[in-house]
PDB file of C-alpha atoms in Angstrom:
ATOM      1  CA  MET A   1     119.392  83.772 219.833  1.00  0.00           C
ATOM      2  CA  GLN A   2     117.434  86.827 218.693  1.00  0.00           C
ATOM      3  CA  LEU A   3     119.157  88.546 215.775  1.00  0.00           C
ATOM      4  CA  LEU A   4     117.932  92.101 215.402  1.00  0.00           C
ATOM      5  CA  SER A   5     116.757  92.812 211.874  1.00  0.00           C
ATOM      6  CA  ALA A   6     118.198  95.607 209.756  1.00  0.00           C
ATOM      7  CA  ALA A   7     114.912  97.477 210.247  1.00  0.00           C
ATOM      8  CA  ASP A   8     115.160  97.342 214.026  1.00  0.00           C
ATOM      9  CA  PRO A   9     115.809 100.912 215.259  1.00  0.00           C
ATOM     10  CA  TYR A  10     118.308  99.795 217.878  1.00  0.00           C
ATOM     11  CA  ARG A  11     120.217  97.691 215.368  1.00  0.00           C
ATOM     12  CA  THR A  12     120.284 100.631 212.960  1.00  0.00           C
ATOM     13  CA  LEU A  13     121.664 102.882 215.679  1.00  0.00           C
ATOM     14  CA  LEU A  14     124.327 100.376 216.661  1.00  0.00           C
ATOM     15  CA  LYS A  15     125.436  99.980 213.058  1.00  0.00           C
ATOM     16  CA  GLN A  16     125.951 103.764 212.890  1.00  0.00           C
ATOM     17  CA  GLY A  17     128.520 103.528 215.667  1.00  0.00           C
ATOM     18  CA  ALA A  18     128.942 104.528 219.288  1.00  0.00           C
ATOM     19  CA  LYS A  19     128.669 108.275 218.690  1.00  0.00           C
ATOM     20  CA  LYS A  20     125.133 108.030 217.283  1.00  0.00           C
ATOM     21  CA  TRP A  21     124.079 105.440 219.868  1.00  0.00           C
ATOM     22  CA  ASN A  22     125.427 107.437 222.803  1.00  0.00           C
ATOM     23  CA  ALA A  23     123.810 110.643 221.545  1.00  0.00           C
ATOM     24  CA  TRP A  24     120.461 108.846 221.311  1.00  0.00           C
ATOM     25  CA  ARG A  25     120.818 107.553 224.876  1.00  0.00           C
ATOM     26  CA  GLN A  26     121.571 111.050 226.129  1.00  0.00           C
ATOM     27  CA  GLN A  27     118.430 112.300 224.396  1.00  0.00           C
ATOM     28  CA  HIS A  28     116.369 109.462 225.942  1.00  0.00           C
ATOM     29  CA  PRO A  29     117.801 109.146 229.462  1.00  0.00           C
ATOM     30  CA  LYS A  30     114.761 107.247 230.794  1.00  0.00           C
ATOM     31  CA  THR A  31     114.885 104.608 228.058  1.00  0.00           C
ATOM     32  CA  ALA A  32     117.088 101.537 228.546  1.00  0.00           C
ATOM     33  CA  PRO A  33     116.707  99.234 225.528  1.00  0.00           C
ATOM     34  CA  ASN A  34     116.544  95.529 226.306  1.00  0.00           C
ATOM     35  CA  LEU A  35     119.142  93.811 224.112  1.00  0.00           C
ATOM     36  CA  GLY A  36     119.031  90.530 225.998  1.00  0.00           C
ATOM     37  CA  ASN A  37     119.444  87.341 223.958  1.00  0.00           C
ATOM     38  CA  THR A  38     120.654  89.382 220.960  1.00  0.00           C
ATOM     39  CA  ASP A  39     123.490  88.587 218.542  1.00  0.00           C
ATOM     40  CA  LEU A  40     125.966  91.488 218.531  1.00  0.00           C
ATOM     41  CA  SER A  41     129.024  89.361 217.884  1.00  0.00           C
ATOM     42  CA  GLN A  42     132.030  90.759 215.988  1.00  0.00           C
ATOM     43  CA  LEU A  43     130.695  94.347 215.992  1.00  0.00           C
ATOM     44  CA  ASP A  44     132.972  97.338 216.582  1.00  0.00           C
ATOM     45  CA  LEU A  45     131.341  99.017 219.582  1.00  0.00           C
ATOM     46  CA  THR A  46     134.290 101.061 220.826  1.00  0.00           C
ATOM     47  CA  ASP A  47     133.197 103.707 223.386  1.00  0.00           C
ATOM     48  CA  ILE A  48     129.614 102.378 223.435  1.00  0.00           C
ATOM     49  CA  ASP A  49     127.358 103.275 226.376  1.00  0.00           C
ATOM     50  CA  PHE A  50     125.558 100.151 227.590  1.00  0.00           C
ATOM     51  CA  SER A  51     125.295 101.347 231.198  1.00  0.00           C
ATOM     52  CA  TRP A  52     122.284 100.123 233.223  1.00  0.00           C
ATOM     53  CA  MET A  53     121.062  98.040 230.269  1.00  0.00           C
ATOM     54  CA  ARG A  54     119.603  94.534 230.178  1.00  0.00           C
ATOM     55  CA  LEU A  55     121.981  92.347 228.207  1.00  0.00           C
ATOM     56  CA  GLU A  56     121.278  88.867 229.592  1.00  0.00           C
ATOM     57  CA  TRP A  57     122.447  86.072 227.283  1.00  0.00           C
ATOM     58  CA  VAL A  58     123.673  88.643 224.715  1.00  0.00           C
ATOM     59  CA  ASP A  59     126.274  87.401 222.230  1.00  0.00           C
ATOM     60  CA  LEU A  60     129.173  89.872 222.151  1.00  0.00           C
ATOM     61  CA  SER A  61     131.773  87.283 221.270  1.00  0.00           C
ATOM     62  CA  GLY A  62     134.646  88.760 219.286  1.00  0.00           C
ATOM     63  CA  ALA A  63     133.215  92.277 219.620  1.00  0.00           C
ATOM     64  CA  ILE A  64     135.459  95.335 219.988  1.00  0.00           C
ATOM     65  CA  LEU A  65     134.364  97.019 223.213  1.00  0.00           C
ATOM     66  CA  LYS A  66     137.325  99.223 224.086  1.00  0.00           C
ATOM     67  CA  ASN A  67     136.417 101.960 226.587  1.00  0.00           C
ATOM     68  CA  ALA A  68     132.821 100.708 226.633  1.00  0.00           C
ATOM     69  CA  ASN A  69     130.560 101.691 229.532  1.00  0.00           C
ATOM     70  CA  PHE A  70     128.780  98.690 231.069  1.00  0.00           C
ATOM     71  CA  ARG A  71     128.335 100.279 234.491  1.00  0.00           C
ATOM     72  CA  CYS A  72     125.630  98.392 236.440  1.00  0.00           C
ATOM     73  CA  ALA A  73     124.562  96.515 233.284  1.00  0.00           C
ATOM     74  CA  ASP A  74     122.897  93.090 233.488  1.00  0.00           C
ATOM     75  CA  LEU A  75     125.185  90.716 231.560  1.00  0.00           C
ATOM     76  CA  ARG A  76     124.199  87.448 233.188  1.00  0.00           C
ATOM     77  CA  TRP A  77     125.198  84.456 231.047  1.00  0.00           C
ATOM     78  CA  ALA A  78     126.457  86.768 228.282  1.00  0.00           C
ATOM     79  CA  ASP A  79     128.999  85.505 225.744  1.00  0.00           C
ATOM     80  CA  LEU A  80     131.995  87.859 225.718  1.00  0.00           C
ATOM     81  CA  SER A  81     134.522  85.268 224.642  1.00  0.00           C
ATOM     82  CA  ASN A  82     137.381  86.695 222.571  1.00  0.00           C
ATOM     83  CA  ALA A  83     135.959  90.207 223.040  1.00  0.00           C
ATOM     84  CA  ASP A  84     138.254  93.232 223.356  1.00  0.00           C
ATOM     85  CA  LEU A  85     137.184  94.996 226.559  1.00  0.00           C
ATOM     86  CA  GLN A  86     140.375  96.950 227.114  1.00  0.00           C
ATOM     87  CA  ALA A  87     139.791  99.859 229.524  1.00  0.00           C
ATOM     88  CA  ALA A  88     136.041  99.154 229.668  1.00  0.00           C
ATOM     89  CA  ASN A  89     133.983 100.149 232.715  1.00  0.00           C
ATOM     90  CA  LEU A  90     132.010  97.263 234.239  1.00  0.00           C
ATOM     91  CA  HIS A  91     131.706  98.760 237.713  1.00  0.00           C
ATOM     92  CA  GLY A  92     128.841  97.070 239.546  1.00  0.00           C
ATOM     93  CA  ALA A  93     127.831  94.986 236.515  1.00  0.00           C
ATOM     94  CA  ASN A  94     126.189  91.575 236.904  1.00  0.00           C
ATOM     95  CA  LEU A  95     128.183  89.011 234.908  1.00  0.00           C
ATOM     96  CA  LYS A  96     127.070  85.892 236.737  1.00  0.00           C
ATOM     97  CA  GLY A  97     127.795  82.873 234.542  1.00  0.00           C
ATOM     98  CA  ALA A  98     129.191  85.007 231.704  1.00  0.00           C
ATOM     99  CA  ASN A  99     131.761  83.599 229.283  1.00  0.00           C
ATOM    100  CA  LEU A 100     134.846  85.833 229.029  1.00  0.00           C
ATOM    101  CA  SER A 101     137.294  83.167 227.946  1.00  0.00           C
ATOM    102  CA  ARG A 102     140.227  84.564 225.950  1.00  0.00           C
ATOM    103  CA  ALA A 103     138.822  88.092 226.347  1.00  0.00           C
ATOM    104  CA  ASN A 104     141.093  91.137 226.600  1.00  0.00           C
ATOM    105  CA  LEU A 105     140.303  92.941 229.869  1.00  0.00           C
ATOM    106  CA  HIS A 106     143.566  94.860 230.215  1.00  0.00           C
ATOM    107  CA  TRP A 107     142.982  97.977 232.364  1.00  0.00           C
ATOM    108  CA  THR A 108     139.288  97.112 232.760  1.00  0.00           C
ATOM    109  CA  THR A 109     137.325  98.170 235.864  1.00  0.00           C
ATOM    110  CA  LEU A 110     135.175  95.492 237.515  1.00  0.00           C
ATOM    111  CA  CYS A 111     134.837  96.974 241.014  1.00  0.00           C
ATOM    112  CA  GLY A 112     131.957  95.434 242.938  1.00  0.00           C
ATOM    113  CA  ALA A 113     130.866  93.329 239.961  1.00  0.00           C
ATOM    114  CA  ASN A 114     129.055  90.005 240.358  1.00  0.00           C
ATOM    115  CA  LEU A 115     131.255  87.484 238.551  1.00  0.00           C
ATOM    116  CA  ARG A 116     130.089  84.292 240.221  1.00  0.00           C
ATOM    117  CA  ASP A 117     130.494  81.229 238.014  1.00  0.00           C
ATOM    118  CA  ALA A 118     131.951  83.368 235.200  1.00  0.00           C
ATOM    119  CA  ASN A 119     134.566  81.906 232.853  1.00  0.00           C
ATOM    120  CA  PHE A 120     137.823  83.862 232.429  1.00  0.00           C
ATOM    121  CA  LYS A 121     139.901  80.958 231.146  1.00  0.00           C
ATOM    122  CA  LEU A 122     142.952  82.266 229.230  1.00  0.00           C
ATOM    123  CA  ALA A 123     141.696  85.849 229.598  1.00  0.00           C
ATOM    124  CA  ASP A 124     144.012  88.878 229.801  1.00  0.00           C
ATOM    125  CA  LEU A 125     143.242  90.624 233.100  1.00  0.00           C
ATOM    126  CA  ARG A 126     146.495  92.525 233.529  1.00  0.00           C
ATOM    127  CA  ASP A 127     146.109  95.688 235.624  1.00  0.00           C
ATOM    128  CA  THR A 128     142.387  95.023 235.993  1.00  0.00           C
ATOM    129  CA  VAL A 129     140.589  96.522 239.010  1.00  0.00           C
ATOM    130  CA  LEU A 130     138.405  93.876 240.668  1.00  0.00           C
ATOM    131  CA  MET A 131     138.283  95.147 244.249  1.00  0.00           C
ATOM    132  CA  PHE A 132     135.184  94.066 246.222  1.00  0.00           C
ATOM    133  CA  ALA A 133     134.033  91.877 243.293  1.00  0.00           C
ATOM    134  CA  ASP A 134     132.236  88.572 243.918  1.00  0.00           C
ATOM    135  CA  LEU A 135     134.383  85.923 242.218  1.00  0.00           C
ATOM    136  CA  MET A 136     133.035  82.846 243.971  1.00  0.00           C
ATOM    137  CA  GLN A 137     133.497  79.692 241.866  1.00  0.00           C
ATOM    138  CA  THR A 138     134.826  81.783 238.981  1.00  0.00           C
ATOM    139  CA  ASN A 139     137.153  80.116 236.474  1.00  0.00           C
ATOM    140  CA  PHE A 140     140.487  81.922 236.039  1.00  0.00           C
ATOM    141  CA  GLU A 141     142.366  78.896 234.727  1.00  0.00           C
ATOM    142  CA  GLU A 142     145.483  80.027 232.804  1.00  0.00           C
ATOM    143  CA  ALA A 143     144.348  83.675 233.003  1.00  0.00           C
ATOM    144  CA  ASP A 144     146.864  86.520 233.311  1.00  0.00           C
ATOM    145  CA  LEU A 145     146.074  88.600 236.409  1.00  0.00           C
ATOM    146  CA  SER A 146     149.440  90.324 236.650  1.00  0.00           C
ATOM    147  CA  ARG A 147     149.198  93.499 238.766  1.00  0.00           C
ATOM    148  CA  ALA A 148     145.430  93.055 239.131  1.00  0.00           C
ATOM    149  CA  ASP A 149     143.689  94.714 242.081  1.00  0.00           C
ATOM    150  CA  LEU A 150     141.816  91.942 243.905  1.00  0.00           C
ATOM    151  CA  VAL A 151     141.587  93.676 247.286  1.00  0.00           C
ATOM    152  CA  HIS A 152     138.690  92.378 249.430  1.00  0.00           C
ATOM    153  CA  THR A 153     137.373  90.123 246.661  1.00  0.00           C
ATOM    154  CA  ASN A 154     135.432  86.921 247.283  1.00  0.00           C
ATOM    155  CA  LEU A 155     137.422  84.151 245.569  1.00  0.00           C
ATOM    156  CA  ARG A 156     135.962  81.228 247.511  1.00  0.00           C
ATOM    157  CA  ASN A 157     136.251  77.992 245.529  1.00  0.00           C
ATOM    158  CA  ALA A 158     137.563  79.884 242.485  1.00  0.00           C
ATOM    159  CA  ASP A 159     139.795  78.084 239.977  1.00  0.00           C
ATOM    160  CA  LEU A 160     143.107  79.944 239.636  1.00  0.00           C
ATOM    161  CA  SER A 161     145.099  76.942 238.503  1.00  0.00           C
ATOM    162  CA  PHE A 162     147.979  77.837 236.166  1.00  0.00           C
ATOM    163  CA  ALA A 163     146.981  81.513 236.474  1.00  0.00           C
ATOM    164  CA  THR A 164     149.552  84.316 236.592  1.00  0.00           C
ATOM    165  CA  LEU A 165     149.155  86.562 239.646  1.00  0.00           C
ATOM    166  CA  ASP A 166     152.541  88.253 239.400  1.00  0.00           C
ATOM    167  CA  SER A 167     152.465  91.377 241.625  1.00  0.00           C
ATOM    168  CA  ALA A 168     148.687  91.106 242.055  1.00  0.00           C
ATOM    169  CA  ASP A 169     147.082  92.613 245.166  1.00  0.00           C
ATOM    170  CA  LEU A 170     144.909  90.154 247.129  1.00  0.00           C
ATOM    171  CA  ARG A 171     144.990  91.920 250.478  1.00  0.00           C
ATOM    172  CA  GLY A 172     141.910  91.071 252.505  1.00  0.00           C
ATOM    173  CA  ALA A 173     140.633  88.630 249.873  1.00  0.00           C
ATOM    174  CA  ASN A 174     138.758  85.439 250.757  1.00  0.00           C
ATOM    175  CA  VAL A 175     140.515  82.652 248.849  1.00  0.00           C
ATOM    176  CA  ALA A 176     139.155  79.784 250.963  1.00  0.00           C
ATOM    177  CA  GLY A 177     138.823  76.543 249.031  1.00  0.00           C
ATOM    178  CA  ALA A 178     140.304  78.044 245.862  1.00  0.00           C
ATOM    179  CA  SER A 179     142.573  76.100 243.528  1.00  0.00           C
ATOM    180  CA  LEU A 180     145.930  77.789 242.927  1.00  0.00           C
ATOM    181  CA  ILE A 181     147.606  74.699 241.503  1.00  0.00           C
ATOM    182  CA  CYS A 182     150.737  75.655 239.537  1.00  0.00           C
ATOM    183  CA  SER A 183     149.814  79.339 239.713  1.00  0.00           C
ATOM    184  CA  ASN A 184     152.403  82.131 239.626  1.00  0.00           C
ATOM    185  CA  LEU A 185     152.244  84.150 242.859  1.00  0.00           C
ATOM    186  CA  TYR A 186     155.517  86.009 242.445  1.00  0.00           C
ATOM    187  CA  ALA A 187     155.533  89.204 244.560  1.00  0.00           C
ATOM    188  CA  THR A 188     151.806  88.885 245.254  1.00  0.00           C
ATOM    189  CA  LYS A 189     150.342  90.854 248.187  1.00  0.00           C
ATOM    190  CA  LEU A 190     148.442  88.494 250.492  1.00  0.00           C
ATOM    191  CA  SER A 191     148.198  90.222 253.863  1.00  0.00           C
ATOM    192  CA  GLN A 192     144.959  89.671 255.825  1.00  0.00           C
ATOM    193  CA  SER A 193     143.731  87.176 253.217  1.00  0.00           C
ATOM    194  CA  GLN A 194     141.900  83.944 254.095  1.00  0.00           C
ATOM    195  CA  PHE A 195     143.277  80.715 252.617  1.00  0.00           C
ATOM    196  CA  ALA A 196     141.488  77.911 254.487  1.00  0.00           C
ATOM    197  CA  GLN A 197     141.606  74.717 252.380  1.00  0.00           C
ATOM    198  CA  ALA A 198     143.082  76.540 249.373  1.00  0.00           C
ATOM    199  CA  ASN A 199     145.280  74.324 247.185  1.00  0.00           C
ATOM    200  CA  PHE A 200     148.748  75.746 246.438  1.00  0.00           C
ATOM    201  CA  SER A 201     150.233  72.543 244.997  1.00  0.00           C
ATOM    202  CA  GLY A 202     153.027  73.357 242.543  1.00  0.00           C
ATOM    203  CA  ALA A 203     152.488  77.119 242.868  1.00  0.00           C
ATOM    204  CA  LEU A 204     155.378  79.573 242.523  1.00  0.00           C
ATOM    205  CA  ILE A 205     155.453  81.388 245.868  1.00  0.00           C
ATOM    206  CA  ASP A 206     158.384  83.814 245.853  1.00  0.00           C
ATOM    207  CA  TYR A 207     158.754  87.284 247.380  1.00  0.00           C
ATOM    208  CA  ILE A 208     155.219  87.157 248.779  1.00  0.00           C
ATOM    209  CA  ASP A 209     154.158  90.214 250.772  1.00  0.00           C
ATOM    210  CA  TRP A 210     152.374  88.930 253.886  1.00  0.00           C
ATOM    211  CA  GLN A 211     152.470  92.275 255.710  1.00  0.00           C
TER     212      GLN A 211
END
């Protein structure tokens, strides 16, 4: 893990807060700093603009990232465990293999994001917008996806065991081969979804909307 030194200009900017960082990015619109493989854990980066940036393998565990802009950022294999991403924008971001276990993603936007093989175990995804996201083989074990928008998502072979999908919208989703063992599907919208070989053993299936 590369820890930026105190003398590093990017580290200095980040330590001054989102306002300074965002102003610098606006002044240098053609510059996208590469912060891949960098330790940014536990930092308060509320409102930070990390859009279109390379952040592969970055350590943002425990960071405060409320309202952060990660639009189209490269976050492959990033560590975002226990991070606070409430209301963050990750539209079109690449989070393949990222660790978001126990992260707070309430009201977060992940439309069209690549989340293959990502880990959302015990994460808070209430009211999250995930429509058209690629969630193949993603781990949502024990995650809370209440009222989440999962319209037209790819959930093939995903692990949703013990997950809460109360009032979630999965219309048109591909859930083939997924594990929904002991999941809560109360009032979930499932019309036009594909469920070939999905495992619903022990799942709560009440007031489902199939229309």
